[in-house]
Structure formats: C-alpha cells, structure tokens
Short mmCIF file of C-alpha atoms and ligand atoms in Angstrom, two decimals:
data_model
loop_
_atom_site.label_atom_id
_atom_site.label_comp_id
_atom_site.label_asym_id
_atom_site.label_seq_id
_atom_site.Cartn_x
_atom_site.Cartn_y
_atom_site.Cartn_z
CA MET A 1490 -62.32 -3.92 -5.65
CA ILE A 1491 -58.96 -2.25 -6.32
CA LYS A 1492 -57.38 -5.55 -7.27
CA LYS A 1493 -60.03 -6.18 -9.89
CA LEU A 1494 -59.98 -2.63 -11.30
CA ILE A 1495 -56.20 -2.64 -11.59
CA SER A 1496 -56.11 -6.08 -13.20
CA GLU A 1497 -58.47 -4.77 -15.87
CA ASN A 1498 -55.77 -2.18 -16.59
CA LYS A 1499 -52.80 -4.54 -16.48
CA ASP A 1500 -52.11 -4.31 -20.21
CA TYR A 1501 -52.25 -0.53 -20.08
CA ILE A 1502 -49.69 -0.40 -17.25
CA ILE A 1503 -47.33 -2.81 -19.02
CA GLU A 1504 -47.65 -0.89 -22.25
CA MET A 1505 -46.78 2.39 -20.48
CA ARG A 1506 -43.81 0.83 -18.73
CA ARG A 1507 -42.48 -0.47 -22.05
CA GLU A 1508 -42.85 2.92 -23.61
CA PHE A 1509 -40.99 4.64 -20.76
CA HIS A 1510 -38.36 1.91 -20.95
CA LYS A 1511 -37.82 2.52 -24.63
CA TYR A 1512 -37.32 6.27 -24.17
CA PRO A 1513 -35.30 6.67 -20.96
CA GLU A 1514 -34.20 10.15 -19.94
CA GLN A 1515 -31.56 11.44 -17.52
CA SER A 1516 -32.25 13.38 -14.36
CA PHE A 1517 -33.99 16.72 -15.03
CA GLN A 1518 -34.05 15.84 -18.76
CA GLU A 1519 -37.30 13.84 -18.54
CA PHE A 1520 -39.13 16.04 -21.06
CA ARG A 1521 -40.70 13.28 -23.13
CA THR A 1522 -41.66 11.27 -20.06
CA SER A 1523 -43.17 14.33 -18.44
CA LYS A 1524 -45.15 15.18 -21.56
CA ARG A 1525 -46.51 11.64 -21.78
CA ILE A 1526 -47.55 11.64 -18.13
CA ALA A 1527 -49.35 14.95 -18.64
CA GLU A 1528 -51.12 13.59 -21.74
CA GLU A 1529 -52.28 10.50 -19.90
CA LEU A 1530 -53.54 12.46 -16.88
CA ALA A 1531 -55.40 14.81 -19.23
CA LYS A 1532 -56.94 11.79 -20.94
CA PHE A 1533 -58.21 10.51 -17.59
CA GLY A 1534 -59.58 13.95 -16.74
CA ILE A 1535 -57.15 14.46 -13.86
CA GLU A 1536 -56.11 18.02 -13.09
CA PHE A 1537 -52.34 18.48 -13.08
CA LYS A 1538 -49.53 20.98 -12.91
CA ILE A 1539 -45.96 20.90 -14.25
CA VAL A 1540 -43.33 21.71 -11.63
CA ALA A 1541 -39.54 21.67 -11.54
CA LYS A 1542 -39.53 21.68 -15.38
CA THR A 1543 -40.18 17.95 -15.80
CA GLY A 1544 -42.12 17.02 -12.66
CA VAL A 1545 -45.88 16.50 -12.82
CA VAL A 1546 -48.29 16.83 -9.89
CA GLY A 1547 -51.78 15.41 -10.36
CA PHE A 1548 -54.78 16.20 -8.16
CA ILE A 1549 -57.67 13.85 -7.41
CA ASN A 1550 -60.53 15.18 -5.25
CA LYS A 1551 -58.82 18.56 -4.87
CA GLY A 1552 -60.41 20.51 -2.04
CA LYS A 1553 -62.50 17.57 -0.83
CA LYS A 1554 -62.88 17.29 2.94
CA GLY A 1555 -60.87 14.67 4.77
CA LYS A 1556 -57.25 13.64 4.92
CA LYS A 1557 -54.70 14.26 2.20
CA ILE A 1558 -52.15 11.80 0.85
CA ALA A 1559 -49.20 12.17 -1.51
CA LEU A 1560 -48.31 9.24 -3.78
CA ARG A 1561 -44.88 9.43 -5.36
CA ALA A 1562 -43.22 7.78 -8.37
CA ASP A 1563 -39.80 8.73 -9.71
CA MET A 1564 -39.17 8.82 -13.47
CA ASP A 1565 -35.49 9.28 -14.34
CA ALA A 1566 -33.09 6.80 -15.92
CA LEU A 1567 -29.35 6.18 -15.62
CA GLU A 1568 -26.22 6.59 -17.75
CA VAL A 1569 -25.97 2.88 -18.52
CA GLN A 1570 -25.83 1.23 -21.95
CA GLU A 1571 -28.59 -1.37 -22.00
CA CYS A 1572 -27.50 -4.93 -22.77
CA ASN A 1573 -30.93 -6.55 -22.77
CA ASP A 1574 -32.50 -8.10 -25.79
CA LEU A 1575 -36.04 -6.74 -25.67
CA GLU A 1576 -38.47 -5.39 -28.24
CA PHE A 1577 -38.70 -2.21 -26.17
CA CYS A 1578 -34.98 -1.76 -25.44
CA SER A 1579 -33.68 1.75 -24.86
CA VAL A 1580 -33.31 3.74 -28.06
CA ASN A 1581 -31.34 6.43 -26.24
CA LYS A 1582 -27.71 5.42 -26.47
CA GLY A 1583 -25.97 5.17 -23.13
CA VAL A 1584 -29.16 5.80 -21.15
CA MET A 1585 -31.25 3.06 -19.58
CA HIS A 1586 -34.05 2.53 -17.09
CA ALA A 1587 -31.78 0.27 -15.04
CA CYS A 1588 -33.45 0.95 -11.69
CA GLY A 1589 -37.12 0.32 -12.47
CA HIS A 1590 -38.31 3.94 -12.40
CA ASP A 1591 -40.09 3.26 -15.71
CA GLY A 1592 -42.21 0.79 -13.78
CA HIS A 1593 -42.86 3.24 -10.93
CA THR A 1594 -44.21 5.84 -13.30
CA ALA A 1595 -46.39 3.35 -15.16
CA MET A 1596 -47.75 1.95 -11.89
CA LEU A 1597 -48.67 5.37 -10.56
CA LEU A 1598 -50.42 6.19 -13.83
CA GLY A 1599 -52.41 2.95 -13.54
CA ALA A 1600 -53.29 3.76 -9.94
CA ALA A 1601 -54.27 7.32 -10.88
CA LYS A 1602 -56.61 6.07 -13.59
CA VAL A 1603 -58.40 3.71 -11.24
CA LEU A 1604 -58.51 6.10 -8.25
CA ASN A 1605 -59.96 8.79 -10.48
CA GLU A 1606 -62.68 6.43 -11.68
CA ILE A 1607 -63.83 5.80 -8.10
CA LYS A 1608 -63.00 9.22 -6.66
CA ASP A 1609 -66.53 9.89 -5.42
CA GLU A 1610 -66.22 6.92 -3.09
CA ILE A 1611 -62.89 8.07 -1.68
CA ASP A 1612 -62.78 10.19 1.48
CA GLY A 1613 -60.11 12.82 1.08
CA GLU A 1614 -57.60 14.17 -1.36
CA ILE A 1615 -54.88 12.45 -3.38
CA LYS A 1616 -51.86 14.25 -4.75
CA LEU A 1617 -49.78 12.41 -7.35
CA TYR A 1618 -46.08 13.33 -7.45
CA PHE A 1619 -44.38 12.19 -10.65
CA GLN A 1620 -40.86 13.10 -9.63
CA PRO A 1621 -37.82 13.86 -11.77
CA ALA A 1622 -34.15 13.49 -10.82
CA GLU A 1623 -34.24 10.88 -8.09
CA GLU A 1624 -30.88 9.48 -9.15
CA ILE A 1625 -29.15 12.73 -8.28
CA ALA A 1626 -31.28 13.24 -5.16
CA GLN A 1627 -32.52 16.66 -6.23
CA GLY A 1628 -35.97 16.11 -7.71
CA ALA A 1629 -38.06 15.93 -4.56
CA LEU A 1630 -36.82 19.17 -3.06
CA LYS A 1631 -37.08 20.94 -6.41
CA MET A 1632 -40.74 19.89 -6.71
CA PHE A 1633 -41.50 21.11 -3.17
CA GLU A 1634 -40.35 24.61 -4.14
CA GLU A 1635 -43.43 24.86 -6.34
CA GLU A 1636 -45.72 22.24 -4.86
CA PRO A 1637 -44.92 21.69 -1.17
CA LEU A 1638 -46.35 19.01 1.06
CA THR A 1639 -48.22 21.62 3.11
CA GLY A 1640 -51.38 20.15 4.61
CA ILE A 1641 -50.51 16.60 3.51
CA ASP A 1642 -51.11 13.95 6.17
CA GLY A 1643 -49.18 11.07 4.72
CA CYS A 1644 -46.97 9.92 1.86
CA PHE A 1645 -46.37 6.65 0.04
CA GLY A 1646 -43.67 5.61 -2.40
CA ILE A 1647 -42.70 2.35 -4.05
CA HIS A 1648 -39.42 0.98 -5.23
CA LEU A 1649 -39.54 -2.14 -7.35
CA TRP A 1650 -36.85 -4.47 -6.06
CA SER A 1651 -35.17 -7.25 -8.03
CA ASP A 1652 -33.77 -8.98 -4.92
CA VAL A 1653 -37.32 -9.59 -3.74
CA PRO A 1654 -39.36 -12.25 -5.60
CA CYS A 1655 -42.27 -10.98 -7.66
CA GLY A 1656 -45.43 -11.43 -5.57
CA LYS A 1657 -43.83 -10.33 -2.29
CA VAL A 1658 -43.75 -6.88 -0.70
CA SER A 1659 -41.74 -5.37 2.17
CA VAL A 1660 -43.30 -2.53 4.16
CA GLU A 1661 -41.71 -2.83 7.59
CA ALA A 1662 -41.32 0.15 9.91
CA GLY A 1663 -38.08 1.91 10.80
CA PRO A 1664 -35.00 2.79 8.74
CA ARG A 1665 -35.19 1.30 5.24
CA MET A 1666 -32.54 3.13 3.25
CA ALA A 1667 -29.43 4.92 4.40
CA SER A 1668 -28.24 8.49 4.20
CA ALA A 1669 -25.86 8.98 1.29
CA ASP A 1670 -23.56 11.99 1.63
CA LEU A 1671 -20.47 12.95 -0.36
CA PHE A 1672 -17.10 14.29 0.71
CA GLU A 1673 -14.04 15.59 -1.02
CA ILE A 1674 -10.73 16.11 0.76
CA VAL A 1675 -7.98 18.19 -0.81
CA ILE A 1676 -4.55 17.65 0.74
CA THR A 1677 -1.86 20.15 0.00
CA GLY A 1678 1.81 19.47 0.57
CA LYS A 1679 4.95 20.68 -1.14
CA GLY A 1680 6.24 19.12 -4.33
CA GLY A 1681 9.79 18.28 -5.20
CA HIS A 1682 12.27 15.74 -6.51
CA GLY A 1683 11.54 12.09 -5.85
CA SER A 1684 15.10 11.60 -4.66
CA LEU A 1685 14.96 14.41 -2.10
CA PRO A 1686 11.88 13.76 0.10
CA HIS A 1687 13.22 15.81 3.01
CA GLN A 1688 12.76 18.98 0.92
CA THR A 1689 9.07 18.23 0.33
CA VAL A 1690 5.77 17.56 2.05
CA ASP A 1691 4.47 14.43 0.38
CA ALA A 1692 0.76 14.61 -0.44
CA VAL A 1693 0.65 10.95 -1.52
CA VAL A 1694 1.96 9.71 1.83
CA THR A 1695 -0.35 12.04 3.78
CA ALA A 1696 -3.39 11.03 1.76
CA SER A 1697 -2.49 7.33 2.11
CA ALA A 1698 -2.30 7.68 5.88
CA LEU A 1699 -5.59 9.55 5.84
CA VAL A 1700 -7.34 6.79 3.89
CA MET A 1701 -6.19 4.33 6.53
CA ASN A 1702 -7.12 6.58 9.46
CA LEU A 1703 -10.61 7.07 8.07
CA GLN A 1704 -11.15 3.32 8.42
CA SER A 1705 -11.16 3.65 12.19
CA ILE A 1706 -14.24 5.91 12.21
CA VAL A 1707 -16.70 3.08 11.67
CA SER A 1708 -14.61 0.37 13.38
CA ARG A 1709 -13.56 2.34 16.52
CA GLU A 1710 -15.74 5.38 16.96
CA ILE A 1711 -19.28 4.36 15.98
CA SER A 1712 -21.24 1.75 17.88
CA PRO A 1713 -21.05 -1.70 16.27
CA LEU A 1714 -24.83 -1.82 16.55
CA GLU A 1715 -25.18 1.12 14.18
CA SER A 1716 -24.58 0.17 10.54
CA SER A 1717 -22.44 2.83 8.91
CA VAL A 1718 -20.04 3.14 6.00
CA VAL A 1719 -17.17 5.51 5.19
CA THR A 1720 -15.84 4.77 1.71
CA VAL A 1721 -13.05 6.53 -0.15
CA GLY A 1722 -13.86 5.71 -3.74
CA SER A 1723 -11.36 7.89 -5.55
CA PHE A 1724 -7.73 8.88 -4.86
CA ASN A 1725 -5.98 11.16 -7.31
CA SER A 1726 -2.46 12.43 -6.98
CA GLY A 1727 0.83 12.81 -8.74
CA THR A 1728 2.09 13.13 -12.30
CA ARG A 1729 5.40 11.21 -12.51
CA PHE A 1730 7.38 8.42 -10.88
CA ASN A 1731 10.12 10.74 -9.74
CA VAL A 1732 8.11 13.78 -8.72
CA ILE A 1733 6.75 14.08 -5.19
CA ALA A 1734 3.17 15.26 -5.47
CA ASN A 1735 2.11 18.54 -3.91
CA GLN A 1736 -1.55 17.69 -3.89
CA ALA A 1737 -3.91 14.72 -3.44
CA VAL A 1738 -7.68 14.63 -3.79
CA LEU A 1739 -9.82 12.01 -2.10
CA LYS A 1740 -13.50 11.55 -2.84
CA GLY A 1741 -15.86 9.37 -0.90
CA THR A 1742 -19.27 8.74 0.59
CA THR A 1743 -20.79 8.10 4.02
CA ARG A 1744 -23.83 5.97 4.78
CA THR A 1745 -25.85 5.48 7.96
CA PHE A 1746 -29.39 4.89 9.11
CA ASN A 1747 -29.03 7.10 12.20
CA PRO A 1748 -29.67 10.83 11.65
CA GLU A 1749 -27.48 11.75 14.66
CA ILE A 1750 -24.44 9.88 13.33
CA ARG A 1751 -25.07 11.40 9.97
CA ASN A 1752 -24.85 14.87 11.42
CA ASN A 1753 -21.56 14.03 13.17
CA PHE A 1754 -19.76 12.68 10.08
CA GLU A 1755 -18.64 16.07 8.79
CA ASN A 1756 -16.90 17.02 12.05
CA ILE A 1757 -15.32 13.59 12.46
CA LEU A 1758 -13.91 13.74 8.93
CA LYS A 1759 -12.54 17.21 9.58
CA ARG A 1760 -10.92 16.13 12.84
CA VAL A 1761 -9.23 13.04 11.35
CA THR A 1762 -8.10 15.02 8.33
CA LYS A 1763 -6.58 17.78 10.46
CA GLY A 1764 -4.85 15.32 12.79
CA THR A 1765 -3.36 13.32 9.94
CA CYS A 1766 -2.28 16.35 7.96
CA ASP A 1767 -0.62 17.87 11.03
CA THR A 1768 1.38 14.68 11.52
CA TYR A 1769 2.76 14.88 7.98
CA ARG A 1770 3.11 18.71 7.87
CA ALA A 1771 0.47 18.98 5.13
CA THR A 1772 -2.83 20.83 5.16
CA GLY A 1773 -6.23 19.38 4.34
CA GLU A 1774 -9.59 20.79 3.43
CA VAL A 1775 -12.81 18.85 3.71
CA LYS A 1776 -15.84 19.67 1.58
CA TYR A 1777 -18.88 17.78 2.86
CA THR A 1778 -22.07 17.69 0.79
CA PHE A 1779 -25.33 16.38 2.16
CA GLY A 1780 -27.08 13.99 -0.24
CA THR A 1781 -30.05 11.99 0.97
CA ALA A 1782 -31.17 11.51 4.57
CA PRO A 1783 -32.08 8.05 5.87
CA SER A 1784 -35.53 6.89 4.69
CA ILE A 1785 -37.46 5.90 7.82
CA ASN A 1786 -40.90 4.27 7.60
CA ASP A 1787 -43.50 5.39 10.14
CA GLU A 1788 -44.75 2.71 12.54
CA ARG A 1789 -48.46 3.38 12.10
CA CYS A 1790 -48.26 3.84 8.33
CA SER A 1791 -46.30 0.62 8.06
CA GLU A 1792 -49.20 -1.20 9.78
CA ILE A 1793 -51.68 0.30 7.32
CA ALA A 1794 -49.44 -0.70 4.40
CA ALA A 1795 -49.13 -4.28 5.71
CA GLN A 1796 -52.93 -4.41 5.79
CA SER A 1797 -53.11 -3.09 2.21
CA VAL A 1798 -50.65 -5.77 1.05
CA LYS A 1799 -52.67 -8.48 2.78
CA THR A 1800 -55.87 -7.22 1.14
CA LEU A 1801 -54.23 -7.56 -2.27
CA LEU A 1802 -51.98 -10.61 -1.87
CA GLY A 1803 -53.04 -12.37 1.31
CA ASP A 1804 -50.79 -12.94 4.36
CA ASP A 1805 -48.17 -14.59 2.14
CA GLY A 1806 -47.60 -11.34 0.29
CA ILE A 1807 -45.57 -9.81 3.12
CA ILE A 1808 -41.83 -10.42 3.18
CA LYS A 1809 -39.19 -9.19 5.63
CA MET A 1810 -36.25 -7.51 3.96
CA GLU A 1811 -32.97 -6.22 5.42
CA LYS A 1812 -32.52 -2.45 5.20
CA ILE A 1813 -30.38 -1.13 2.34
CA THR A 1814 -27.26 1.07 2.41
CA GLY A 1815 -28.34 2.77 -0.83
CA GLY A 1816 -29.87 6.24 -0.68
CA GLU A 1817 -33.33 7.35 -1.89
CA ASP A 1818 -34.57 10.89 -2.20
CA PHE A 1819 -38.07 9.85 -1.05
CA CYS A 1820 -36.43 10.61 2.33
CA TYR A 1821 -37.43 14.25 1.80
CA PHE A 1822 -41.09 13.22 1.72
CA LEU A 1823 -40.63 11.03 4.81
CA GLN A 1824 -38.84 13.81 6.69
CA GLN A 1825 -41.90 16.03 6.37
CA VAL A 1826 -44.85 13.70 6.64
CA PRO A 1827 -45.26 10.16 7.99
CA GLY A 1828 -45.33 7.48 5.36
CA VAL A 1829 -43.92 4.33 3.87
CA LEU A 1830 -41.43 3.42 1.19
CA ALA A 1831 -42.55 -0.03 0.04
CA PHE A 1832 -40.31 -2.51 -1.74
CA VAL A 1833 -42.35 -4.42 -4.30
CA GLY A 1834 -40.72 -7.63 -5.49
CA ALA A 1835 -39.76 -7.59 -9.18
CA GLY A 1836 -37.36 -10.54 -9.23
CA ASN A 1837 -37.89 -13.76 -11.16
CA PRO A 1838 -34.79 -15.64 -12.44
CA GLU A 1839 -37.01 -17.63 -14.86
CA LYS A 1840 -37.85 -14.38 -16.65
CA GLY A 1841 -34.28 -13.06 -16.54
CA ALA A 1842 -35.12 -10.66 -13.74
CA HIS A 1843 -32.28 -11.44 -11.37
CA TYR A 1844 -29.71 -8.72 -12.11
CA PRO A 1845 -29.06 -6.05 -9.50
CA HIS A 1846 -30.33 -2.52 -9.88
CA HIS A 1847 -28.14 -0.27 -12.08
CA HIS A 1848 -26.86 -3.35 -13.99
CA GLU A 1849 -26.86 -3.17 -17.81
CA LYS A 1850 -29.10 -6.27 -17.86
CA PHE A 1851 -31.46 -5.10 -15.12
CA SER A 1852 -34.94 -6.38 -15.81
CA ILE A 1853 -38.22 -6.96 -13.99
CA ASP A 1854 -40.96 -9.54 -13.98
CA GLU A 1855 -43.73 -7.35 -15.40
CA ASP A 1856 -46.28 -9.12 -13.23
CA CYS A 1857 -44.99 -6.87 -10.44
CA LEU A 1858 -46.47 -3.80 -12.16
CA GLU A 1859 -50.04 -4.83 -11.41
CA ILE A 1860 -49.11 -5.42 -7.77
CA GLY A 1861 -47.37 -2.06 -7.42
CA ALA A 1862 -50.17 -0.14 -9.10
CA ALA A 1863 -52.75 -1.84 -6.91
CA LEU A 1864 -50.70 -1.11 -3.81
CA TYR A 1865 -50.49 2.62 -4.57
CA ALA A 1866 -54.28 2.73 -4.90
CA GLN A 1867 -55.09 0.41 -2.00
CA TYR A 1868 -52.78 2.23 0.39
CA ALA A 1869 -54.26 5.60 -0.56
CA ILE A 1870 -57.75 4.35 0.19
CA ASP A 1871 -56.76 2.61 3.41
CA PHE A 1872 -54.75 5.59 4.66
CA LEU A 1873 -57.52 8.11 3.94
CA LYS A 1874 -60.06 5.91 5.74
CA ASN A 1875 -57.91 5.46 8.85
NI1 NI B 1336 -34.08 3.69 -7.98
#
C-alpha cells in the first residue's frame, strides 16, 4: 500500500527536492527551507511547531494511543560551490546541497503527506523532525531543548548514500557511523634567534615530535580490532626562516565506533602532550571538544527495518555496507531511543551520480527519493505495529 501511495507522489517529491537543491542554506540559516516545510505541512493539514529557529516538528495522530515514533530528516547545505550543470543548480553562491539533505527533506515531506492521508489506520503517534544544522552537529540537541524525545519509543533516520547503488538499502545493526570529536593543542616554548637554539624552547620541534607521538595512540595503544583515527589536520607555527617560534597550534579530529575509547581520547591526548612537551621543555594545553557520538543501530529495530525494505524492494533490496568513519548528529536521537539510521542507495554512474558526498559535483539518482520516502513511511507503520 505504501509503495503505491508514495509512487503516486513521486513527482511531488522530486519537485520538492529540486526546489530545496536550488535554494540551499547553511546550518541554522535554513529560513527559506523551514518556511517551505511549514507551508507544505499546513497544506497537508499536519499540525507543526517551529523549534530551534529553523527546525520544524510535525505531529501526526498527536495524543493517539499506542507507540510513538520520531522520523528525522536533516535540511542544511554546505559551503561548496556547485559545479553541476542542472536546471535546478544552486542559486546561492558558494552554498550547495552536496550531501543529499535536500533529498532527505523532500522524502520526509512525501512520507508525511502519505502517512497523514492514512493516519486513521495507523496505530500510534508519529513525530516528524525536520532538523537544521546537521553539518555542524548542533541541530538535533538544539531541537530537543524545545521538543524533546520524551515518551518516544523509537527513531528512524535516512542518509542517501552515493556509494550504494540506487535500489539498495543498508539497515544493519551495530555501529554505523563514528564519533567525530575535535581537538586543539597549543604548545608554548620560548622564541629566539634561529642561529642560537640553545637560548630558546623550540615550539616547531616540540609540535613536530608531538604529531609523531600521537601516531602511536591508534597503532600501539588501541586494540587493532577497534577502528579508530587520530588525525592532525592543521599545524601552524612560526613567522620567519631565522626566528625560532615560541608557539605552535595543532588542530585535529578523533574517530571511533566505541563509546569507551571515545571517552578515553581526551586523557590520552593530554598525557602524550604533557610527556612530549616535558621532553622538549615546552608546555602544552589540550582543548578537547565533543562533536558527534557513534551512531549505533539497535538490533531489534534493524530487523524491523530489514523487513520494511523487503516489503518495498524484495529480498534483493538489502545490501551490506561497511561502517563509515564520518560523523552524523542523528547519534543524539539514537543515544536516547532505539532506532535505525538507514543508508538508501543514491548512486548511479549512468546518471552522473558517482561523486562522493561533499564533492562539488555530488549528485543523486532521483529514483532513490521514492524509495527513501516509502521507507520512512513503511518503517513508521511497521515499528508502531510491532
Ligand atoms: Ni550528510
């Protein structure tokens, strides 16, 4: 039933996606997108509320007896100049929907329309979270301040994925996306003349040693069976060839799928920084900022989702996909209530949809939109029934 109802709305979903694609907006700046979502929900007769300035929460069957589910779609774009040649290319210079969030929003609108049409036949409540600011990992928590997940039994989110062929979906249980935290290390030495190193404490040498010592965290301290990353992405120091620098600043990120390792990273970084700085007579200060937690799919919900995929696409629709070291702020939903982050295939080289996410030529096979919209709706129904 869902498959048929959604396919009748395929053109609507594609049209919405193209509109969102044309007018991409940065994190927490999604004013136009938010307004359009609100207008569409109003048109369908779905009650809604604006939260976190640009977030929209829709309610279907509010107060109805039974279980409650939260469906989530993110809506922000990226600071990327689009290099596609499309009729509906971004008109906002330097901003592009290069991650597929335009599709997520359109799919959830399509699902909302259909679910609302058949709401009397649905047991339980559906809450629609149109979420801002996923790309800076702040939108989910900001929405919860005004519209928490209290009383919600399950959650479901989708990410379109260009590495997965259109027509296939991954919903397996366990860790799916990594934690993504940030660190900044400021090393302070003592500046001086490049010809007289003995009078100085060289911040460049200390920071260089530290970058190398940090490499042993993953290779020597963490189990080889636990995928983890410590990356120093930026190293800034010095002003001149013959001046010994008094300060160096390193910036980097950590990734892991294991919450325990994640919680240890800060102390490990502090220990290695102190040890290295002591060796070179410098001092170091570590500022550790928590970004996203690992996104971990619930076992039981993953089974329900697999069933939903099979209902829509048959047994062939399921694909196994390796977990991803990228971060996703849907983790804050999954931390509170059991659920699934599904990866819906959007790739199709024949339609130019083979560029990675965040690429200036990122594109999707729009046939995936119907699948994603149907999956939102089908999962909601299947979860509420179970
Ligand atoms: Ni994304």
